[in-house]
mmCIF file of C-alpha atoms in Angstrom:
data_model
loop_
_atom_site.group_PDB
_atom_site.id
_atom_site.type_symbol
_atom_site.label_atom_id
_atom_site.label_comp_id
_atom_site.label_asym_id
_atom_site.label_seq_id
_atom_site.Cartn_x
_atom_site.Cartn_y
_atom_site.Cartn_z
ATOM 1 C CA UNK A 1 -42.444 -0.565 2.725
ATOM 2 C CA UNK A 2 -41.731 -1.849 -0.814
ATOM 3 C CA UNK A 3 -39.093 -3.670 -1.846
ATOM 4 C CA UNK A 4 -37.086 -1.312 -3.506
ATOM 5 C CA UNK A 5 -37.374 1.078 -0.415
ATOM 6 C CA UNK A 6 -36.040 -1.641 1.608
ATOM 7 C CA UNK A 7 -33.330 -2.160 -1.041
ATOM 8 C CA UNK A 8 -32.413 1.790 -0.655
ATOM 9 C CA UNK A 9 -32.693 1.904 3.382
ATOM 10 C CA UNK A 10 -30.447 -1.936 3.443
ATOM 11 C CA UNK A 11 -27.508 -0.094 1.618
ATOM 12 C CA UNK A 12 -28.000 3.220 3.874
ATOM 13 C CA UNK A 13 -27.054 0.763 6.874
ATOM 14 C CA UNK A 14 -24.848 -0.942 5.495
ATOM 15 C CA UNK A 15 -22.804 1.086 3.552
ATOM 16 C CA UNK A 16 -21.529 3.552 6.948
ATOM 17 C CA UNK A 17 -20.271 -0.488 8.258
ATOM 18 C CA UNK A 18 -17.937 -1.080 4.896
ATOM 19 C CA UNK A 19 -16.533 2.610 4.509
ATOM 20 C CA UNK A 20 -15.888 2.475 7.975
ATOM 21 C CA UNK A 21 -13.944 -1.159 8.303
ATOM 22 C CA UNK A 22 -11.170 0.115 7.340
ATOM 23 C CA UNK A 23 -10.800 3.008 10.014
ATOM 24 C CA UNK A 24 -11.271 0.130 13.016
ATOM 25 C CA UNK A 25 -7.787 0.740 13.791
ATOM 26 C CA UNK A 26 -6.099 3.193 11.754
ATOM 27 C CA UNK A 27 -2.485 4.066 10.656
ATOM 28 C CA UNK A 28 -1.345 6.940 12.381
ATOM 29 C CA UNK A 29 1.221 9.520 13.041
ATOM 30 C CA UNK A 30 3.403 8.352 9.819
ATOM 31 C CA UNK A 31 4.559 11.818 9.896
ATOM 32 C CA UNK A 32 6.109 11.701 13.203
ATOM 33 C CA UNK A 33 4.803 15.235 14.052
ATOM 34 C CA UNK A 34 3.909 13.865 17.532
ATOM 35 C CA UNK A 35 7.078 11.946 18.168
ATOM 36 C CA UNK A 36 6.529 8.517 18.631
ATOM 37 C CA UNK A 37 3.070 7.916 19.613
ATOM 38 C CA UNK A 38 1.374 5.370 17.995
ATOM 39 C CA UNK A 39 4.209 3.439 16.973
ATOM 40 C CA UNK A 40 6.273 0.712 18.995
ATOM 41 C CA UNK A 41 10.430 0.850 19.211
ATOM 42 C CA UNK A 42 13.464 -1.059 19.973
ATOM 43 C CA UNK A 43 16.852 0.417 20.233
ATOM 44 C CA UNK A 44 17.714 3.480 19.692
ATOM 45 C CA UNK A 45 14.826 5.519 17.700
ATOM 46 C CA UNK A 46 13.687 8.858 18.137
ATOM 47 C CA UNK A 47 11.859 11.937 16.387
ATOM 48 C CA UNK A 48 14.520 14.206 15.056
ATOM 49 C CA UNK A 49 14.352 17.643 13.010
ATOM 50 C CA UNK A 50 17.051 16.250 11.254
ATOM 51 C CA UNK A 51 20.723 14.358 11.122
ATOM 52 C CA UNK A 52 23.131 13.866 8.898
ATOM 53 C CA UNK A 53 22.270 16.847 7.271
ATOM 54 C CA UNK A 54 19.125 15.430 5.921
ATOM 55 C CA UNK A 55 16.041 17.423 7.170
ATOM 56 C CA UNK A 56 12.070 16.196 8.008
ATOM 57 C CA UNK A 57 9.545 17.063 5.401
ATOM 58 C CA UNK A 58 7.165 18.569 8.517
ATOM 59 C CA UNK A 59 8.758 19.223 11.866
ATOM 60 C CA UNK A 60 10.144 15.775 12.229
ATOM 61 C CA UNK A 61 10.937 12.772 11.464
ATOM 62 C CA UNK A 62 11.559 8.907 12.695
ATOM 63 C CA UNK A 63 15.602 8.059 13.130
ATOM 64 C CA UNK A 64 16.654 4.516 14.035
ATOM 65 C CA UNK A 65 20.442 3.439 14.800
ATOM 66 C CA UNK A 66 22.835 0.695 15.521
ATOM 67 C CA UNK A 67 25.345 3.641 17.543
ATOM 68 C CA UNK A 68 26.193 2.897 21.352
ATOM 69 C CA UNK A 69 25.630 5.643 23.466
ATOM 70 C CA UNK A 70 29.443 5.587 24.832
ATOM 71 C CA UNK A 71 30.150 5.998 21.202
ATOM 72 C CA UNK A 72 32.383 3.152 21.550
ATOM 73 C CA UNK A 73 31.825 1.666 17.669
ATOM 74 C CA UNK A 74 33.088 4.948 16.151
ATOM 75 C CA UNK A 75 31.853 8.176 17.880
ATOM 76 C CA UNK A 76 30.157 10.085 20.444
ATOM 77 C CA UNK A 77 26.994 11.803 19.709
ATOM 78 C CA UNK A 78 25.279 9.333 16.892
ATOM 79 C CA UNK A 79 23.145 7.590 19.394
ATOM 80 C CA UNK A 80 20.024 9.989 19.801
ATOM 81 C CA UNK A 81 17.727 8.685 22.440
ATOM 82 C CA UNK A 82 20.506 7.573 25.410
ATOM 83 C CA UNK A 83 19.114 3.819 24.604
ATOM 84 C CA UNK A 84 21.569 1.063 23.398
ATOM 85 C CA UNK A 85 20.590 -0.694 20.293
ATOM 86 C CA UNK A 86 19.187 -4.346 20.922
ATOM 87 C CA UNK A 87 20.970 -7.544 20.444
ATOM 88 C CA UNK A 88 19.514 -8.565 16.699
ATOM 89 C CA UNK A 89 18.021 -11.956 18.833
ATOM 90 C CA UNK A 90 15.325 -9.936 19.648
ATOM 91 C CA UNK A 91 15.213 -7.193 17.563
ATOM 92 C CA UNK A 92 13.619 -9.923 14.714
ATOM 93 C CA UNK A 93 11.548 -11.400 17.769
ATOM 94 C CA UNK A 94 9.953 -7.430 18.066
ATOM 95 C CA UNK A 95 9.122 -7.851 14.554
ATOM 96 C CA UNK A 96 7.846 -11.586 14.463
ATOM 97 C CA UNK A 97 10.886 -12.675 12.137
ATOM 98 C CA UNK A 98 13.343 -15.555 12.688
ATOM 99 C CA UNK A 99 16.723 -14.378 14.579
ATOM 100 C CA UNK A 100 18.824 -15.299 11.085
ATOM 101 C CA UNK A 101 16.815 -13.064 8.774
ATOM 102 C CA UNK A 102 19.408 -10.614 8.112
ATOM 103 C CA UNK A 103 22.651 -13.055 8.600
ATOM 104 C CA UNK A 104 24.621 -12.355 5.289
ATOM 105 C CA UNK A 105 25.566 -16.536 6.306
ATOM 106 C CA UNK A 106 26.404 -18.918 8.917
ATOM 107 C CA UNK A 107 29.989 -17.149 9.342
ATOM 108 C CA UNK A 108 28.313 -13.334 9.318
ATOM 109 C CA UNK A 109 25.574 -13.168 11.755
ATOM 110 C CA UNK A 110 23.445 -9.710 12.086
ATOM 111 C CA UNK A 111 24.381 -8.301 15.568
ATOM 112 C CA UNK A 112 22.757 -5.040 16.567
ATOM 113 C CA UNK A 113 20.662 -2.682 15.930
ATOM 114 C CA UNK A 114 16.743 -0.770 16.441
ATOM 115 C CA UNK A 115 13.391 -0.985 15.337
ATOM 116 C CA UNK A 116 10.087 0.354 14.749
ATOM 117 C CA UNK A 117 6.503 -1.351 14.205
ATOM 118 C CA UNK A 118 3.112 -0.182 13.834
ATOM 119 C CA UNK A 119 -0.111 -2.058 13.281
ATOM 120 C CA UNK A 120 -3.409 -1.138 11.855
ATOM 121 C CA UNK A 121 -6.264 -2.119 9.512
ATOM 122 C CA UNK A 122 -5.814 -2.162 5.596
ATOM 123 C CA UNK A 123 -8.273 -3.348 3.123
ATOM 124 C CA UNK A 124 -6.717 -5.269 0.011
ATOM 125 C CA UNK A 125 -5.558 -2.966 -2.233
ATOM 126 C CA UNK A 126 -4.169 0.107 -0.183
ATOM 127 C CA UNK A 127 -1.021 1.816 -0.557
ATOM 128 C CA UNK A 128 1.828 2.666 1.607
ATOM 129 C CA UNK A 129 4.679 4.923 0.885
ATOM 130 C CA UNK A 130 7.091 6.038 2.935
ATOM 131 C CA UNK A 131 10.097 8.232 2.449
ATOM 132 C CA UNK A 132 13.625 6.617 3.792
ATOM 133 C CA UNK A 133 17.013 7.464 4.183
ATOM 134 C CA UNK A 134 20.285 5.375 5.292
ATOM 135 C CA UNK A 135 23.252 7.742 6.313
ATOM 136 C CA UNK A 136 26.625 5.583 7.136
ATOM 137 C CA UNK A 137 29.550 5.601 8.451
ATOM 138 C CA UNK A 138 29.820 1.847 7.325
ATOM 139 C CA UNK A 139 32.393 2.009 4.191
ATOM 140 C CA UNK A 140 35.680 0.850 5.278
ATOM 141 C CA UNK A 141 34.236 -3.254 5.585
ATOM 142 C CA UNK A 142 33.303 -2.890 2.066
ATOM 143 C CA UNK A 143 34.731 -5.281 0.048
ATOM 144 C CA UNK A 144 37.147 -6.063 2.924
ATOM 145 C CA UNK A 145 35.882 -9.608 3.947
ATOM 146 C CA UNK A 146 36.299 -9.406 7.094
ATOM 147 C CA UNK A 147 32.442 -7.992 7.965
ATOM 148 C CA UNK A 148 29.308 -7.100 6.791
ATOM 149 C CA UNK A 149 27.248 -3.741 5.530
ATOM 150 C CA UNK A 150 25.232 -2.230 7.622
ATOM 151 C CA UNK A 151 21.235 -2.734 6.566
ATOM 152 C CA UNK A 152 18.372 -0.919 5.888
ATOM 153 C CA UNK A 153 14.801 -2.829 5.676
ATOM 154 C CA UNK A 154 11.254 -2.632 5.601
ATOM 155 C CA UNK A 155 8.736 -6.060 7.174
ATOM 156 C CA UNK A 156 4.882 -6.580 6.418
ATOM 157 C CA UNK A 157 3.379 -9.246 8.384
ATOM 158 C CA UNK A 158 -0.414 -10.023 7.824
ATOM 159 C CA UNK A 159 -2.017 -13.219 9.398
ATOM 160 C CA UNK A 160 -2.116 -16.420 7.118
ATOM 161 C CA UNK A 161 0.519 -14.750 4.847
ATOM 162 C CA UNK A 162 4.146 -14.781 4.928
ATOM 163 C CA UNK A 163 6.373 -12.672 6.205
ATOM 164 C CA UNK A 164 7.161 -9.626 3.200
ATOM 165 C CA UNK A 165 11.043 -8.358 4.334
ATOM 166 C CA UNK A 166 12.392 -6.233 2.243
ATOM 167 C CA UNK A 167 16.626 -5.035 2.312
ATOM 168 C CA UNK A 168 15.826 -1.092 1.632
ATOM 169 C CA UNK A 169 19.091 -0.436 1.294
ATOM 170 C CA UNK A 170 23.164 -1.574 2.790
ATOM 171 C CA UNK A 171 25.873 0.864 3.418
ATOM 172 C CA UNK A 172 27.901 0.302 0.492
ATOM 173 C CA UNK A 173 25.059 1.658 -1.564
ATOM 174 C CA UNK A 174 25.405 5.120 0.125
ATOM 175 C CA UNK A 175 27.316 7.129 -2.492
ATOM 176 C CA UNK A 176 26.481 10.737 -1.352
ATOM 177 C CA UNK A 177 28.022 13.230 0.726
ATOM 178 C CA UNK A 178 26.839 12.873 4.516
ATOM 179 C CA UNK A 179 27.462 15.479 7.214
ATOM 180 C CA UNK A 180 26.875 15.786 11.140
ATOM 181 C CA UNK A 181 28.913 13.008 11.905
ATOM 182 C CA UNK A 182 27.897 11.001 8.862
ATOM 183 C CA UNK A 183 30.249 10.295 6.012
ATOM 184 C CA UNK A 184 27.685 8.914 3.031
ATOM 185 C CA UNK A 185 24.157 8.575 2.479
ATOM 186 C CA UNK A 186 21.751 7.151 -0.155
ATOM 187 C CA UNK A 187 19.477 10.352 -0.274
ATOM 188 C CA UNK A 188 15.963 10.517 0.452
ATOM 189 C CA UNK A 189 13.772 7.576 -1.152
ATOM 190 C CA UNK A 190 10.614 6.914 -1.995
ATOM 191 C CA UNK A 191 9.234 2.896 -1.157
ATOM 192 C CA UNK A 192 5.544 1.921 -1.780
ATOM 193 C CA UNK A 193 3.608 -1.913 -0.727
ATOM 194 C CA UNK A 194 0.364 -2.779 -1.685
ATOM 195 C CA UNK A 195 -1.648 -5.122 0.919
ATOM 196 C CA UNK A 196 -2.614 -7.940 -1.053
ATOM 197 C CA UNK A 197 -5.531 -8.853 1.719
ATOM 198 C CA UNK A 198 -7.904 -6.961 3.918
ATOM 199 C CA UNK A 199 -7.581 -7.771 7.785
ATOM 200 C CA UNK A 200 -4.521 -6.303 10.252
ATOM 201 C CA UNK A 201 -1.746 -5.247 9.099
ATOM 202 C CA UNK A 202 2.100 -4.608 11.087
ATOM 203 C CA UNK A 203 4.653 -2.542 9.518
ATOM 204 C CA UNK A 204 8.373 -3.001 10.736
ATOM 205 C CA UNK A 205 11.277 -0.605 9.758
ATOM 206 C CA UNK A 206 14.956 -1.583 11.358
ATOM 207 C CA UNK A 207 18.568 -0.619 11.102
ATOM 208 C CA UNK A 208 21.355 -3.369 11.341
ATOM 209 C CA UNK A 209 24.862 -4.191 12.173
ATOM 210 C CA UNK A 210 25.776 -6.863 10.229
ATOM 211 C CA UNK A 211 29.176 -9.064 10.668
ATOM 212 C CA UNK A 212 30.473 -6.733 13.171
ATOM 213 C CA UNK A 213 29.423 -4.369 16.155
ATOM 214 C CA UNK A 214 31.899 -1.427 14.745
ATOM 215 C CA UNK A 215 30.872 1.606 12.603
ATOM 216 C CA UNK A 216 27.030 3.338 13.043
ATOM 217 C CA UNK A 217 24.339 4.006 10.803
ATOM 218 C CA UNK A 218 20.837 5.348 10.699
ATOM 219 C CA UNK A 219 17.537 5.248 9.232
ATOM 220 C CA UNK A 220 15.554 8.090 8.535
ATOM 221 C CA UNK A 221 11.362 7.719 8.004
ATOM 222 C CA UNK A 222 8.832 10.203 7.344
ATOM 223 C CA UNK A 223 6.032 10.651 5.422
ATOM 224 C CA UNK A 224 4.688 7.113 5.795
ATOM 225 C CA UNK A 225 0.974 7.119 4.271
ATOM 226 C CA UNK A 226 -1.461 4.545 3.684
ATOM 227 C CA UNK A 227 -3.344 5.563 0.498
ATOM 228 C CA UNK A 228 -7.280 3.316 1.032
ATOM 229 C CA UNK A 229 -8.310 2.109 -1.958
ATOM 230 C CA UNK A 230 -11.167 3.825 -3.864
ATOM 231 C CA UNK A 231 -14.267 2.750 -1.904
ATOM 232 C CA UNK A 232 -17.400 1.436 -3.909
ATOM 233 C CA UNK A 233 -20.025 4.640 -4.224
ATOM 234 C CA UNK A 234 -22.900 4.350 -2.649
ATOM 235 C CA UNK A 235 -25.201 3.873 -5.831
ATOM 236 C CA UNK A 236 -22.804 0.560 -6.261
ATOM 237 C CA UNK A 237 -24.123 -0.712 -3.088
ATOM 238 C CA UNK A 238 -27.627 -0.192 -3.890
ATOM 239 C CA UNK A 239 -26.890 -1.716 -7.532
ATOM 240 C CA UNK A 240 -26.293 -4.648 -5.826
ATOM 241 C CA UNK A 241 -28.880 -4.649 -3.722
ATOM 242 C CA UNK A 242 -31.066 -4.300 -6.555
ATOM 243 C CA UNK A 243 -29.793 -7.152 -8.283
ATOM 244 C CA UNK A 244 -29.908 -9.543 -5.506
ATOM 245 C CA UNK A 245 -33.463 -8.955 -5.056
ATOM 246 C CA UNK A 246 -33.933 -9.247 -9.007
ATOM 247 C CA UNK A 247 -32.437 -12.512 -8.433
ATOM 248 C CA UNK A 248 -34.416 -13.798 -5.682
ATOM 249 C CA UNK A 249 -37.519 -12.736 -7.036
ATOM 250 C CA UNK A 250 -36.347 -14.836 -10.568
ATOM 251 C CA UNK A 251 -35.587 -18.017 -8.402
ATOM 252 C CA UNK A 252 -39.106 -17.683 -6.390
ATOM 253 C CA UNK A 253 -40.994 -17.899 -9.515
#
């Protein structure tokens, strides 16, 4: 065999091993066409059509809320799944993040609410978007003092990096018109992350009472896509597999 056919047949075998690292353990269902499988929930979260007059983009979609089933916070029929939100102590242990992550201070602790998490493998560089949505009944502590806004938020969590939390949205940024129970809502929105480093990866979405366990919101996800970055071709690989043997051969003589 000469050496350039061993060059050719090396980057045969080894390029199936890097286009497929990626797909080790693969994002899936960000659609939520198959309810909830795949992903990992505290609280109350379900697959919904739609609520608060804001529809899925397929047949469904992810909603997460801080509403009691008795409908004791403000009213019946906003908790979806029959399962009380968690106690915000754990709710940050689900997603790996300290317990005071989402106190506004000392004074106004987080208190309730639901979450989801997924993990999979990413490759630095990849894209995720996801489409959100916070609907509210959360206005009247606005400004008030006496309580915090309800929050929206999106966690990355990689090993060897820190923690990436970011506040999506509060209630008092919900300006629109709400219906089914809902009196405002931000509208759908687009978010997008880019890993900054290949390994595993765990996603976290979460809804939250903050200063106060009166008033419900939720948090609509959908469309939540992981985008790969644009593999090197195949001729790449056996570029460099060319010029590695150039290079040896140069240092042997």
């Amino acid at each position: 065999m000469t050496q350039f056919t061993k060059v050719l047949f090396g980057a045969f075998l080894v390029a199936p091993l890097v286009l497929g690292s990626a797909a080790a353990q693969a994002q899936t269902n960000g659609g939520f066409e198959s309810g909830l499988t795949g992903w990992s929930a505290a609280g109350d979260v379900s697959a919904q059509a739609s609520v608060g007059g804001q529809t899925a983009s397929g047949s469904f979609m992810a909603v997460l809320t801080n509403a009691a089933p008795s409908g004791f916070d403000d009213a019946t029929g906003l908790n979806l799944s029959g399962t009380a939100p968690v106690d915000f102590s754990f709710a940050p242990n689900f997603l790996g993040l300290p317990i005071t992550t989402f106190d506004l201070s000392p004074a106004v602790g987080a208190y309730e609410g639901s979450a989801i998490q997924q993990s999979f493998a990413v490759q630095a560089g990849d894209r995720l978007t996801f489409r959100w949505n916070l609907i509210t009944n959360d206005l009247l502590n606005t400004g008030t003092g006496i309580g915090g806004v309800d929050t929206a938020f999106f966690v990355v969590a990689q090993p060897g990096q820190p923690d990436f939390v970011v506040r999506l949205g509060e209630s008092n940024e919900a300006i629109m018109a709400a219906s089914g129970g809902y009196s405002n809502t931000t509208g759908n929105l687009i978010h997008s992350h880019i890993f900054s480093q290949s390994g595993m990866a765990t996603i976290g979405f979460g809804i939250v009472d903050v200063g106060d366990y009166a008033v419900s919101s939720a948090l609509t996800l959908d469309q939540v896509i992981l985008t790969p970055v644009p593999e090197a071709p195949l001729w790449a690989l056996m570029l460099a597999g060319l010029a590695i043997v150039r290079m040896r051969k140069s240092q042997n003589r």
